[in-house]
XYZ file of N, CA, C and O in Angstrom:
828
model
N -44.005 9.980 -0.286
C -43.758 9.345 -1.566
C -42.276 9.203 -1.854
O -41.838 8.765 -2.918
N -41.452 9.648 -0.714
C -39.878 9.659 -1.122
C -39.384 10.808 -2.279
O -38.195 11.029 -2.506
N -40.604 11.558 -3.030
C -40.272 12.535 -3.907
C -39.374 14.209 -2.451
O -39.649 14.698 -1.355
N -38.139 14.383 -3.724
C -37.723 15.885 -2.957
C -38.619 16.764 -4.102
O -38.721 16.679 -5.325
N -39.243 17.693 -3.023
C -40.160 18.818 -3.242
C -39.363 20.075 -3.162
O -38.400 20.239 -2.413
N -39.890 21.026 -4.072
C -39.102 22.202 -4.169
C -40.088 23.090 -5.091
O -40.962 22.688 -5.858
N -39.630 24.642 -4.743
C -39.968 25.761 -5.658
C -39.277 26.254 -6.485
O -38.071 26.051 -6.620
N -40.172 27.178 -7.336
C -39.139 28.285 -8.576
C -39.755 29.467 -8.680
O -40.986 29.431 -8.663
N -39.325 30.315 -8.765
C -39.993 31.948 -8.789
C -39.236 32.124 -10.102
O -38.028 32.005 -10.305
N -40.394 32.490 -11.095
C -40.431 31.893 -12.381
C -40.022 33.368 -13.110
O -40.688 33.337 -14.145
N -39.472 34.301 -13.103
C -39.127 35.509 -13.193
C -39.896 36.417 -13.986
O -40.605 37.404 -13.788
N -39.293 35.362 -15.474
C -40.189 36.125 -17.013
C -41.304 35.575 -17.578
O -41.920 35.806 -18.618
N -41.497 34.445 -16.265
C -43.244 34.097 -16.957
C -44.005 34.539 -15.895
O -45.220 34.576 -16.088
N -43.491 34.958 -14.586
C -44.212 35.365 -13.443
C -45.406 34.964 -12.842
O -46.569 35.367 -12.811
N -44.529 33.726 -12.212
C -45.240 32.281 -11.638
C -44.544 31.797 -10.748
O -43.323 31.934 -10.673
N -45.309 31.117 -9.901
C -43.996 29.868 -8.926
C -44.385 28.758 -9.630
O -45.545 28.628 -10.019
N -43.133 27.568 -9.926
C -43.424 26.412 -9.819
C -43.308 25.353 -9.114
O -42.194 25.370 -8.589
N -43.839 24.514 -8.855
C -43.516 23.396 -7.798
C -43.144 22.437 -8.776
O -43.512 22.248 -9.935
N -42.011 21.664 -7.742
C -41.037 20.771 -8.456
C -41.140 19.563 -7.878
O -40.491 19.752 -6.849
N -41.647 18.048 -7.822
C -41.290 17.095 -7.846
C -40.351 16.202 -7.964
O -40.732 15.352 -8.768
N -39.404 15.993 -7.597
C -38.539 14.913 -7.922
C -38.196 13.722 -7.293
O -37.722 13.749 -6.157
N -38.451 12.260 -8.133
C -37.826 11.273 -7.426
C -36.723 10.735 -8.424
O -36.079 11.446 -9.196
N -36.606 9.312 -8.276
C -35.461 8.492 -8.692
C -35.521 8.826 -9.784
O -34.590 9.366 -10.382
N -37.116 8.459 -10.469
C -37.262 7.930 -11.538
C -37.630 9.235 -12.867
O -37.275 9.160 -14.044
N -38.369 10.283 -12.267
C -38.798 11.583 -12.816
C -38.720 12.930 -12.149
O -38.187 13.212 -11.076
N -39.124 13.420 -12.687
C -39.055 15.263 -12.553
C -40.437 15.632 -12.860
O -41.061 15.293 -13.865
N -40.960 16.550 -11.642
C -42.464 16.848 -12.687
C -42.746 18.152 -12.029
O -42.591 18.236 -10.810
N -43.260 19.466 -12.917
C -43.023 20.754 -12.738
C -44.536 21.115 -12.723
O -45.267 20.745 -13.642
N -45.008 21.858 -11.650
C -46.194 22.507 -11.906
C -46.172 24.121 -11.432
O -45.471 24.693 -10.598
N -47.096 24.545 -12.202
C -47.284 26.389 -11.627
C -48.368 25.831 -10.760
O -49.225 24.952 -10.844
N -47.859 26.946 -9.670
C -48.920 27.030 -8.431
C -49.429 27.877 -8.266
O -50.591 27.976 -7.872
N -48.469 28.956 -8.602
C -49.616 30.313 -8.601
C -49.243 31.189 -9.839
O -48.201 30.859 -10.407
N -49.814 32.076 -10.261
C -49.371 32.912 -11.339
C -49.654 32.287 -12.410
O -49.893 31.082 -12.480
N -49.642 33.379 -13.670
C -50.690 32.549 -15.162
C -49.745 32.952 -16.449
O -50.084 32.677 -17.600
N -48.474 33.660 -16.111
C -47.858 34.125 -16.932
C -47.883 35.398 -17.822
O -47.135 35.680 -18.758
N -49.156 36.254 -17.190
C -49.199 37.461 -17.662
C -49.025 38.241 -16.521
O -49.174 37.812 -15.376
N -48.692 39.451 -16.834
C -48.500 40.703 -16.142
C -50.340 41.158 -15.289
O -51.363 41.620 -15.795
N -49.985 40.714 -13.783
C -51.536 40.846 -13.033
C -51.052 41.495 -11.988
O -50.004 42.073 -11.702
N -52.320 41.202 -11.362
C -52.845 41.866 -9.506
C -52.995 40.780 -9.397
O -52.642 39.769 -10.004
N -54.188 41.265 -7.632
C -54.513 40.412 -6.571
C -55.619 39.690 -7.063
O -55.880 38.564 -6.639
N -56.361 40.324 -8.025
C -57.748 40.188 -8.898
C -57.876 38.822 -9.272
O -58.787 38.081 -8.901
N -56.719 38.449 -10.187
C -56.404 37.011 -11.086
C -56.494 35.719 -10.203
O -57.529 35.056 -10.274
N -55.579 35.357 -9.458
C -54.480 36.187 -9.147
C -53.380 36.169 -10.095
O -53.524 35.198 -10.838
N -52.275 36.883 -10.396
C -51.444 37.172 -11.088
C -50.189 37.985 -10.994
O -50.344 39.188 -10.781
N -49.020 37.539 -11.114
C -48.081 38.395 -10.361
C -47.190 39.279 -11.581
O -47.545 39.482 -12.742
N -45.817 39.762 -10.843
C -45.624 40.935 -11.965
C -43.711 40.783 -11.778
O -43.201 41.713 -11.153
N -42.875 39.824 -12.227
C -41.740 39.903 -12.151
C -41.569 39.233 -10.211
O -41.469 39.966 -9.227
N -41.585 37.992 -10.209
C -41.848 37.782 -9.258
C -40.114 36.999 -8.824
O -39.910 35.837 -9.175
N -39.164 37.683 -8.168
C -38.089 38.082 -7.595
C -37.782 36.959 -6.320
O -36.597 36.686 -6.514
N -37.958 36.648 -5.850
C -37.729 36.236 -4.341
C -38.783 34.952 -3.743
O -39.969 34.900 -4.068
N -38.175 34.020 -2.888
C -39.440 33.020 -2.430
C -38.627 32.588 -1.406
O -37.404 32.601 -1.272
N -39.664 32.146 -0.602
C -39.672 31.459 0.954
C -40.673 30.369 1.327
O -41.880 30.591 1.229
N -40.170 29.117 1.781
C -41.216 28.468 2.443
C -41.048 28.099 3.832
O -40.067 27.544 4.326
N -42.439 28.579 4.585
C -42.137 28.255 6.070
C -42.051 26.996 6.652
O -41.851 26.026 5.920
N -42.204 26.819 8.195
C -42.099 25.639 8.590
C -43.699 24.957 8.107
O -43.688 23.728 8.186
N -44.749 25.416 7.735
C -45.942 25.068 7.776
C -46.138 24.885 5.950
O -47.180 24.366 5.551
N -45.474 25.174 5.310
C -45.523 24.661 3.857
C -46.223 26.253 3.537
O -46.246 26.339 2.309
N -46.684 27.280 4.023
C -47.012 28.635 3.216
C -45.442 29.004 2.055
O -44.214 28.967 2.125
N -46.126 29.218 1.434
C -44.968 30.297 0.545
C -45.318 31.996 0.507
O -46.369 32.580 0.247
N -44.040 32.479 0.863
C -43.739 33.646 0.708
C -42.819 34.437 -0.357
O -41.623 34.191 -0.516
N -43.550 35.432 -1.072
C -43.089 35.826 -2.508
C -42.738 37.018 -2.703
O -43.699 37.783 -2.792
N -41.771 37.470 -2.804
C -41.493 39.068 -3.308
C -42.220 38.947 -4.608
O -42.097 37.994 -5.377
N -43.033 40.048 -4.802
C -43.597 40.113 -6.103
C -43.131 41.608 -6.486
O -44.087 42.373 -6.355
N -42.038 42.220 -6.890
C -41.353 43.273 -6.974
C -41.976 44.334 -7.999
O -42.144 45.522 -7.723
N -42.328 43.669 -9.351
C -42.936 44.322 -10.509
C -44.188 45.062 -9.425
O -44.226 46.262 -9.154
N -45.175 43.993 -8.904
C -45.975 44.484 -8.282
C -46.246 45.811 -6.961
O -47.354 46.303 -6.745
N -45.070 46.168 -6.267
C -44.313 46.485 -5.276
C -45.310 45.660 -4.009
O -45.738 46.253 -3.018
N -45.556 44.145 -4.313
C -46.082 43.569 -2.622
C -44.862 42.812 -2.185
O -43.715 42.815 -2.631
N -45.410 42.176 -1.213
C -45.084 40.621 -0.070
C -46.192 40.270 -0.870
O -47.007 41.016 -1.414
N -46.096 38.668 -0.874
C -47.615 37.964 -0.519
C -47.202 36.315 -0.256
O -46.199 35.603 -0.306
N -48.666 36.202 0.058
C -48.543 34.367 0.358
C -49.086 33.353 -0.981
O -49.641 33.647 -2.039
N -48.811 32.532 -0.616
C -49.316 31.268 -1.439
C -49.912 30.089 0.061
O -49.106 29.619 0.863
N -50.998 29.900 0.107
C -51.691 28.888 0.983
C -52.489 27.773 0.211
O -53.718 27.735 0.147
N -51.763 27.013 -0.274
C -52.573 26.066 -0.943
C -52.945 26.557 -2.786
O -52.199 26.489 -3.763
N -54.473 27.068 -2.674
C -54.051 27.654 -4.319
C -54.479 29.364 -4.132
O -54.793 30.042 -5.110
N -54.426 30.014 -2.482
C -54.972 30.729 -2.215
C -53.835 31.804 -2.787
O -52.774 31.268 -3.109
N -53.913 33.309 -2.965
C -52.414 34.115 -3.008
C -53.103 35.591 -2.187
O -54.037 36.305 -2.550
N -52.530 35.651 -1.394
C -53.082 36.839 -0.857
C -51.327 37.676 -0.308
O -50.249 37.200 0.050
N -51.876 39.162 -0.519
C -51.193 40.580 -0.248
C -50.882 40.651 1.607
O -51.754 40.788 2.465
N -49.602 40.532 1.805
C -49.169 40.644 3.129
C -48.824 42.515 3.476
O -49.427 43.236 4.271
N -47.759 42.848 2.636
C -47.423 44.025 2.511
C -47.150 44.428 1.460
O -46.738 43.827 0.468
N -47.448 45.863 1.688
C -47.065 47.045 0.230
C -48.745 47.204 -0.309
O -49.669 46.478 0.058
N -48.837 48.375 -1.285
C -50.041 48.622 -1.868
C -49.098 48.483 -3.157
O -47.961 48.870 -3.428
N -50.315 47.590 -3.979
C -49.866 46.953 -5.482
C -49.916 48.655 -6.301
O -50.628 49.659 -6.302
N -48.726 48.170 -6.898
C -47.856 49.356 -7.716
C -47.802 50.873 -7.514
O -47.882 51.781 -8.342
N -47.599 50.902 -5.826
C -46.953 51.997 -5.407
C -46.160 51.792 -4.323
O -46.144 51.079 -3.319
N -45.315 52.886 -4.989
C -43.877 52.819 -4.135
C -43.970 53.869 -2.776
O -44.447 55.003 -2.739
N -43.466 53.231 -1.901
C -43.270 53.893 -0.633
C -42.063 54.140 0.501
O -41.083 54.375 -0.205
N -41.810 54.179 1.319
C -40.657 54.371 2.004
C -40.723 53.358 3.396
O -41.697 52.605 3.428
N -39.806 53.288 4.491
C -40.228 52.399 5.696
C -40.858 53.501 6.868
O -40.886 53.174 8.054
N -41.139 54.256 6.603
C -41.854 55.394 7.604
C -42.677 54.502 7.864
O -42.392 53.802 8.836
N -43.973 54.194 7.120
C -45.201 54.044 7.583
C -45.273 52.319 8.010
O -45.023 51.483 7.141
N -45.483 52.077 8.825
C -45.649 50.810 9.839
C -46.124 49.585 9.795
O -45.613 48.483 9.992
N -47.741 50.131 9.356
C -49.231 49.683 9.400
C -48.798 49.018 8.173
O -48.292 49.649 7.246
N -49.028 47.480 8.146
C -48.527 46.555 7.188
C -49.685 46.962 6.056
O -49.436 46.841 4.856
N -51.057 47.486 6.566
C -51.980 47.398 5.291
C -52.130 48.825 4.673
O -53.020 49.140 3.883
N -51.001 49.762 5.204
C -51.056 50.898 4.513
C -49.174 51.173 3.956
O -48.930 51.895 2.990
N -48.093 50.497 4.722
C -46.500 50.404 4.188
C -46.660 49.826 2.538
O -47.192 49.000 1.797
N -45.718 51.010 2.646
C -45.305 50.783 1.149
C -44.212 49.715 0.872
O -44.056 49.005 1.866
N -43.458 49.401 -0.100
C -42.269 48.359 -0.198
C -41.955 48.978 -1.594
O -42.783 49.149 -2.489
N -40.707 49.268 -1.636
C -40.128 49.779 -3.206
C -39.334 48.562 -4.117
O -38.168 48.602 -3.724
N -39.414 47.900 -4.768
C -38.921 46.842 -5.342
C -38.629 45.577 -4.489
O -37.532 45.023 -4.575
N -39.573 45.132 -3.693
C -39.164 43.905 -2.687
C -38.534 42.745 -3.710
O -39.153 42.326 -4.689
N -36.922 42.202 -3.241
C -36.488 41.106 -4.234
C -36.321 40.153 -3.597
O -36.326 39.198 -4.373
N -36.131 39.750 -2.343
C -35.705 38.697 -1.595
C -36.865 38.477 -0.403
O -37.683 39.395 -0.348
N -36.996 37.697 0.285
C -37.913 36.987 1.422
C -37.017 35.690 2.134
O -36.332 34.973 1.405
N -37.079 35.480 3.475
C -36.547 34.616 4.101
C -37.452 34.414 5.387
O -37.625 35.373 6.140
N -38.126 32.987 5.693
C -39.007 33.000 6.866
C -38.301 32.191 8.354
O -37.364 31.393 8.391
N -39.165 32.753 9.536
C -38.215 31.815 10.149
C -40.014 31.492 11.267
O -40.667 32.418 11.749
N -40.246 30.556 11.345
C -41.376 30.244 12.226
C -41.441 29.411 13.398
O -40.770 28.379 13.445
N -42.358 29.845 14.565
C -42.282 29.720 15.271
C -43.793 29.833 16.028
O -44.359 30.843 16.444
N -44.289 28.255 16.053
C -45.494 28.059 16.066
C -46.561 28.753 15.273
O -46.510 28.479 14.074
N -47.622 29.674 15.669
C -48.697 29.657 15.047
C -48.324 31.582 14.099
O -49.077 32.311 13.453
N -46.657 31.740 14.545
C -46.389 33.004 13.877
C -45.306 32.566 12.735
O -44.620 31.578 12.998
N -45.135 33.119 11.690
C -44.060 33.241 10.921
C -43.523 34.596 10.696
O -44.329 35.517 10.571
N -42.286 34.821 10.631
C -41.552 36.124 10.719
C -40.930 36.084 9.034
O -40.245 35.160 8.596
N -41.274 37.087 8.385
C -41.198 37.152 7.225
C -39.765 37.901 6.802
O -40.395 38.296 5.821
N -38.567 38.412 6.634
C -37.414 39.192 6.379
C -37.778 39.865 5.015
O -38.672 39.488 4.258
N -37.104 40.714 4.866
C -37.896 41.396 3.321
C -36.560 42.086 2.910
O -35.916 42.657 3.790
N -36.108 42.067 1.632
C -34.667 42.654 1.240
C -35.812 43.848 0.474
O -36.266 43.629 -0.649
N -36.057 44.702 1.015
C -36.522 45.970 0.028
C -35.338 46.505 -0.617
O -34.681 47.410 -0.102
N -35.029 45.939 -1.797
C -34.364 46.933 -2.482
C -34.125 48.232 -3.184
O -33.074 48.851 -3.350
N -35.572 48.547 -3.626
C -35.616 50.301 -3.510
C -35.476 50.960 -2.467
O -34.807 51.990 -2.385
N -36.183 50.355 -1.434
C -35.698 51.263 -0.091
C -34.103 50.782 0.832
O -34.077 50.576 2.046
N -33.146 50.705 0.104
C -31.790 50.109 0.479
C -32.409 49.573 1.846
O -31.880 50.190 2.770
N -33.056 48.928 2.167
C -33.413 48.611 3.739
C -33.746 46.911 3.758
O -34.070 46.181 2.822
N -33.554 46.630 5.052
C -34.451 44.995 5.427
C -35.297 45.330 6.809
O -35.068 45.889 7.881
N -36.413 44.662 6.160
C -37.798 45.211 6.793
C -37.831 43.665 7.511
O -37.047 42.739 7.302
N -39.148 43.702 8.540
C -39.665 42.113 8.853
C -40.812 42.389 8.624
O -41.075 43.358 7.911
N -41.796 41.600 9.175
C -42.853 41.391 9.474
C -43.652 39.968 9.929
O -43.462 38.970 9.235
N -44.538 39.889 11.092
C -45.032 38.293 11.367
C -46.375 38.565 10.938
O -47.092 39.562 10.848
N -46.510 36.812 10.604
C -47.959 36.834 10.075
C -48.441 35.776 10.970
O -47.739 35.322 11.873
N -49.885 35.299 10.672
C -50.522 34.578 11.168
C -50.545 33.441 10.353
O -51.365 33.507 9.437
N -49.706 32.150 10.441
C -50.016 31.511 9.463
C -50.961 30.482 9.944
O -50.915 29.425 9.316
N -51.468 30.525 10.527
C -52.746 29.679 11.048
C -54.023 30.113 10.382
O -54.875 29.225 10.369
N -54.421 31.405 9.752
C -54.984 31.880 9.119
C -55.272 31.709 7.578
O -54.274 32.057 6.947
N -56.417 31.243 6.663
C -56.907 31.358 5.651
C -57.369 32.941 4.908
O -58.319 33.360 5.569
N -57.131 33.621 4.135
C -55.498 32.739 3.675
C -54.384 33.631 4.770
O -55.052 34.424 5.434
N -52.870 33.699 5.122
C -52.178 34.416 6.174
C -52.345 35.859 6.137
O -52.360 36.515 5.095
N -52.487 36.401 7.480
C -52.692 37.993 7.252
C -51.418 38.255 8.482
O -50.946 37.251 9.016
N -51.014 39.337 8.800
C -50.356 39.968 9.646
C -50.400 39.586 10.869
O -51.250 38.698 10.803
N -50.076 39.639 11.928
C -50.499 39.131 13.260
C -51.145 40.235 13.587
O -50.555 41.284 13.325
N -52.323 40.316 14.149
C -53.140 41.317 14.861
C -52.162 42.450 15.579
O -51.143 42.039 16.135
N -52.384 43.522 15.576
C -51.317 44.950 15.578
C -50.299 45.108 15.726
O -49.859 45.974 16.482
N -49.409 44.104 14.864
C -48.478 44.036 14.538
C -47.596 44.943 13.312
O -47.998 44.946 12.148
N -46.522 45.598 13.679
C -46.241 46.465 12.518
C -45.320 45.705 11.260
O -44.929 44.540 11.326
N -45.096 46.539 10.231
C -43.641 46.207 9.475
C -42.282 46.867 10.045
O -42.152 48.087 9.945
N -41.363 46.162 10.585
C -40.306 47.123 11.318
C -38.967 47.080 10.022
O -38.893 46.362 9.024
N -38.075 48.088 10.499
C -36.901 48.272 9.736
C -35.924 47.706 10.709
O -35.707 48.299 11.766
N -35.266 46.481 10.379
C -34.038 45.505 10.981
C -32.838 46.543 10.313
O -31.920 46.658 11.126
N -32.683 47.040 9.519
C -31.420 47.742 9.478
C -31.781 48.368 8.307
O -32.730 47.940 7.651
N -30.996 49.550 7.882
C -30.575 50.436 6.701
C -31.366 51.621 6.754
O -31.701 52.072 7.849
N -31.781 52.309 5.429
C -32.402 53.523 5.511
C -33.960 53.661 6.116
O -34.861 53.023 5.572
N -34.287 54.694 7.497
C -35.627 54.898 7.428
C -36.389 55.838 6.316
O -37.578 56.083 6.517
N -35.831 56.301 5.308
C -36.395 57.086 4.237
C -36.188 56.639 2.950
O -36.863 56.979 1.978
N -35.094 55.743 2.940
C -35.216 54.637 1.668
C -34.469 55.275 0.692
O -34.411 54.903 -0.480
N -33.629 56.682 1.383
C -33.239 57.353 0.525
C -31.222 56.984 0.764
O -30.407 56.697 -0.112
N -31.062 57.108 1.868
C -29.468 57.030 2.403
C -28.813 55.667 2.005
O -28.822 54.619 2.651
N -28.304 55.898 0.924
C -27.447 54.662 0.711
C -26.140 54.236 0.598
O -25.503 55.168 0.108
N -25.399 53.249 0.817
C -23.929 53.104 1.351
C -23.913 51.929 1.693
O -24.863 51.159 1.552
N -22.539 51.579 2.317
C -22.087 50.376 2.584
C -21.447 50.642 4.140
O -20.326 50.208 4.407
N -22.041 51.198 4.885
C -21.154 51.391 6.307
C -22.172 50.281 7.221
O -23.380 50.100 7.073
N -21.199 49.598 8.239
C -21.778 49.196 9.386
C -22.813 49.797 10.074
O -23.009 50.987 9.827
N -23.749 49.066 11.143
C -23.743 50.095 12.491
C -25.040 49.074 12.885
O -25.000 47.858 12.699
N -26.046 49.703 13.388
C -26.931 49.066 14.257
C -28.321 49.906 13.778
O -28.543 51.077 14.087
N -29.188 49.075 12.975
C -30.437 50.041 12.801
C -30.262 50.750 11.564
O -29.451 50.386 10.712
N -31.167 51.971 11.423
C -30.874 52.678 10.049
C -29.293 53.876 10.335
O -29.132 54.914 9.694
N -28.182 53.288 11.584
C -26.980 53.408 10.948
C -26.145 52.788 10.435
O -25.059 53.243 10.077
N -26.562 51.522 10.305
C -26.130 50.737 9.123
C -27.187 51.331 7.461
O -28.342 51.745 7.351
N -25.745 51.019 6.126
C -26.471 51.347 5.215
C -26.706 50.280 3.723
O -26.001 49.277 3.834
N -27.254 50.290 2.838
C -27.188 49.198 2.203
C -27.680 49.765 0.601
O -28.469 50.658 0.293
N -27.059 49.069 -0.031
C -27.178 49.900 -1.711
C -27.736 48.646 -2.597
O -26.961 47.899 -3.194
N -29.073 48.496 -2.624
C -30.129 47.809 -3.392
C -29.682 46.679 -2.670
O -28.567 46.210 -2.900
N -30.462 46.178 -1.794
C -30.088 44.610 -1.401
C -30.597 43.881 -1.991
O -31.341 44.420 -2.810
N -30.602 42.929 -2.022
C -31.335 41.815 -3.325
C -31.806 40.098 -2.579
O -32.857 39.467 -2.473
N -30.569 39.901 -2.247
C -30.695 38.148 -1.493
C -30.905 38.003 -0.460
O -30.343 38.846 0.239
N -31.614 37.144 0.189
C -31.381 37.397 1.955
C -31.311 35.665 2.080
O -31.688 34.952 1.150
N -30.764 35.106 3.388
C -30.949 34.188 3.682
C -30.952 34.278 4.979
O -30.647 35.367 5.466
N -31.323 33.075 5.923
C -31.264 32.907 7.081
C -30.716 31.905 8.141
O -31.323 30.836 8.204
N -29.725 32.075 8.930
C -28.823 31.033 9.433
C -28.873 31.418 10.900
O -28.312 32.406 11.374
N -29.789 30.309 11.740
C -30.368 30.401 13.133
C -30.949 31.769 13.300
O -32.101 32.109 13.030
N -29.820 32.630 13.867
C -30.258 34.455 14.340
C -30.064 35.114 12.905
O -30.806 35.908 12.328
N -28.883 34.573 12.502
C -28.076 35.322 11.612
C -28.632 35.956 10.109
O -28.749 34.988 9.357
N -28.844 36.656 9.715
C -29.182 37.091 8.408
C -28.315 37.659 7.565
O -27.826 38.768 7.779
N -28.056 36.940 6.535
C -27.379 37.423 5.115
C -27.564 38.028 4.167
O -28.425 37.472 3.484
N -27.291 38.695 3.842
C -27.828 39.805 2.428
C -26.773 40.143 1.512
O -25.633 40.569 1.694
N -27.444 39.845 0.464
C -26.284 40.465 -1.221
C -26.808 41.723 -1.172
O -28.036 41.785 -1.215
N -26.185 42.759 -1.092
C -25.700 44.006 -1.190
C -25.069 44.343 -2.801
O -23.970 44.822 -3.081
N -26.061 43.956 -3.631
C -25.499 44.423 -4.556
C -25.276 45.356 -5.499
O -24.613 45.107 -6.506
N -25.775 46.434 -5.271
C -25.618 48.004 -5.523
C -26.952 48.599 -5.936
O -27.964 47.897 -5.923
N -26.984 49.957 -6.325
C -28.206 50.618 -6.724
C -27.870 51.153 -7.919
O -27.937 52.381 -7.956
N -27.464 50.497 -9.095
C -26.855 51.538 -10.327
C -27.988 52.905 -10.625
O -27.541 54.044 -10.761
N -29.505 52.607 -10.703
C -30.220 52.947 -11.854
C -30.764 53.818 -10.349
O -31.992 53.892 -10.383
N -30.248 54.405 -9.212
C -30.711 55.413 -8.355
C -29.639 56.413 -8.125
O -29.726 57.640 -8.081
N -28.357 55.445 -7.953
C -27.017 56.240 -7.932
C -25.895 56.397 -8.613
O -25.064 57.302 -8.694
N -26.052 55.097 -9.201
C -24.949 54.695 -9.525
C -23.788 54.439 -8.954
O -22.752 54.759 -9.537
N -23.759 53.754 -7.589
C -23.709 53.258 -6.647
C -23.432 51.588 -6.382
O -24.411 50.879 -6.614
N -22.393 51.008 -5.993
C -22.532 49.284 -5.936
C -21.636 49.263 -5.094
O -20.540 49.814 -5.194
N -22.172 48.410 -3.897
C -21.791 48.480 -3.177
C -20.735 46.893 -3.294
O -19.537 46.800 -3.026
N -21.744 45.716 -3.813
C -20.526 44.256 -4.613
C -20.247 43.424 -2.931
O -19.313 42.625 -2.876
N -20.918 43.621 -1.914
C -20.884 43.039 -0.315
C -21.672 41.934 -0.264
O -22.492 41.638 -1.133
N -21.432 41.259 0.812
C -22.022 40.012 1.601
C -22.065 40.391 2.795
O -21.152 40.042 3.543
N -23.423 41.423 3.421
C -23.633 41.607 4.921
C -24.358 40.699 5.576
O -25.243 39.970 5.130
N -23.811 40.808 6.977
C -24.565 40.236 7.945
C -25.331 40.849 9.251
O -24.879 41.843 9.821
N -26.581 40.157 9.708
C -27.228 41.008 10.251
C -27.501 40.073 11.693
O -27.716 38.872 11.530
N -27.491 40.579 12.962
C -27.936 39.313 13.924
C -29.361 39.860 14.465
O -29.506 41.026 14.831
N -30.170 39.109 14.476
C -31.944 39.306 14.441
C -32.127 39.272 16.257
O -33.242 39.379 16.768
């Protein structure tokens, strides 16, 4: 239709919207989320932080209030990672039992019938991944596939601003992530309300 298409992760009404635009108009719709404080039940999200769309048109959502991941497939919304409103650490692996402590950011990068999900956990100063199946109704994990830690704390507890490789690199509430070919970017922008702590950085990560 010549319209540019786009999203919004709708913060304080806690919704995505899809955006339309051509020459002539602008036209805004919610796609997922109802504007109240929900679960997986509704569906309904809870301070919804972060968005991604893959090469296949899925959307991927930090839903942070909630502590998940999840997808958007059409008008489907389903739970990738984290158990809704509990907090956990990157110990545990198993995408349908890992916890996620304030997930704020998401960045996808795909590659045929997998998408690789990036995750700025900001309670757990860490960036997690995970691949899913996006060939799947609605996307689930790739068959025994874990959630791994790409860099910062494995206890979600060690936080800082030092280099290194793995959880000896450290990171103080990350928040933004983006993705450039290998390269991954992250706002590092502090942990006041754990440490009081800010770290105020622009790291980079090579995948």
């Amino acid at each position: 239709s010549g319209a540019i298409m786009g999203w919004v992760v709708d913060y304080t009404n806690r919704s995505v919207t899809k955006l339309s635009i051509d020459t002539a108009t602008a036209v805004a719709t919610v796609q997922a989320g109802m504007g109240t404080v929900g679960l997986v039940a509704t569906p309904a999200f809870s301070t919804t932080s972060g968005l991604s769309v893959d090469g296949t048109g899925i959307l991927y959502i930090a839903d942070s209030g909630n502590q998940l991941v999840r997808a958007v497939k059409g008008t489907t919304v389903s739970n990738l990672a984290g158990v809704a409103g509990t907090t956990g650490t990157p110990a545990v692996t198993n995408p349908a039992l890992a916890c996620v402590n304030k997930p704020y950011g998401v960045v996808t990068s795909t590659s045929g019938a997998v998408t690789t999900v990036y995750i700025a956990d900001k309670g757990n100063n860490a960036i997690r991944k995970l691949q899913v199946d996006n060939t799947a109704t609605p996307p689930m994990p790739v068959a025994g596939s874990t959630i791994d830690l790409i860099a910062g704390s494995s206890t979600g507890l060690v936080i800082g601003a030092a280099d290194g490789s793995g959880a000896t690199a450290t990171f103080a509430g990350p928040q933004g992530i983006a993705l450039n070919g290998t390269t991954l970017y992250v706002t590092d922008s502090g942990n006041p309300v754990q440490t009081g702590y800010y770290s105020n950085t622009v790291r980079a990560i090579d995948t």
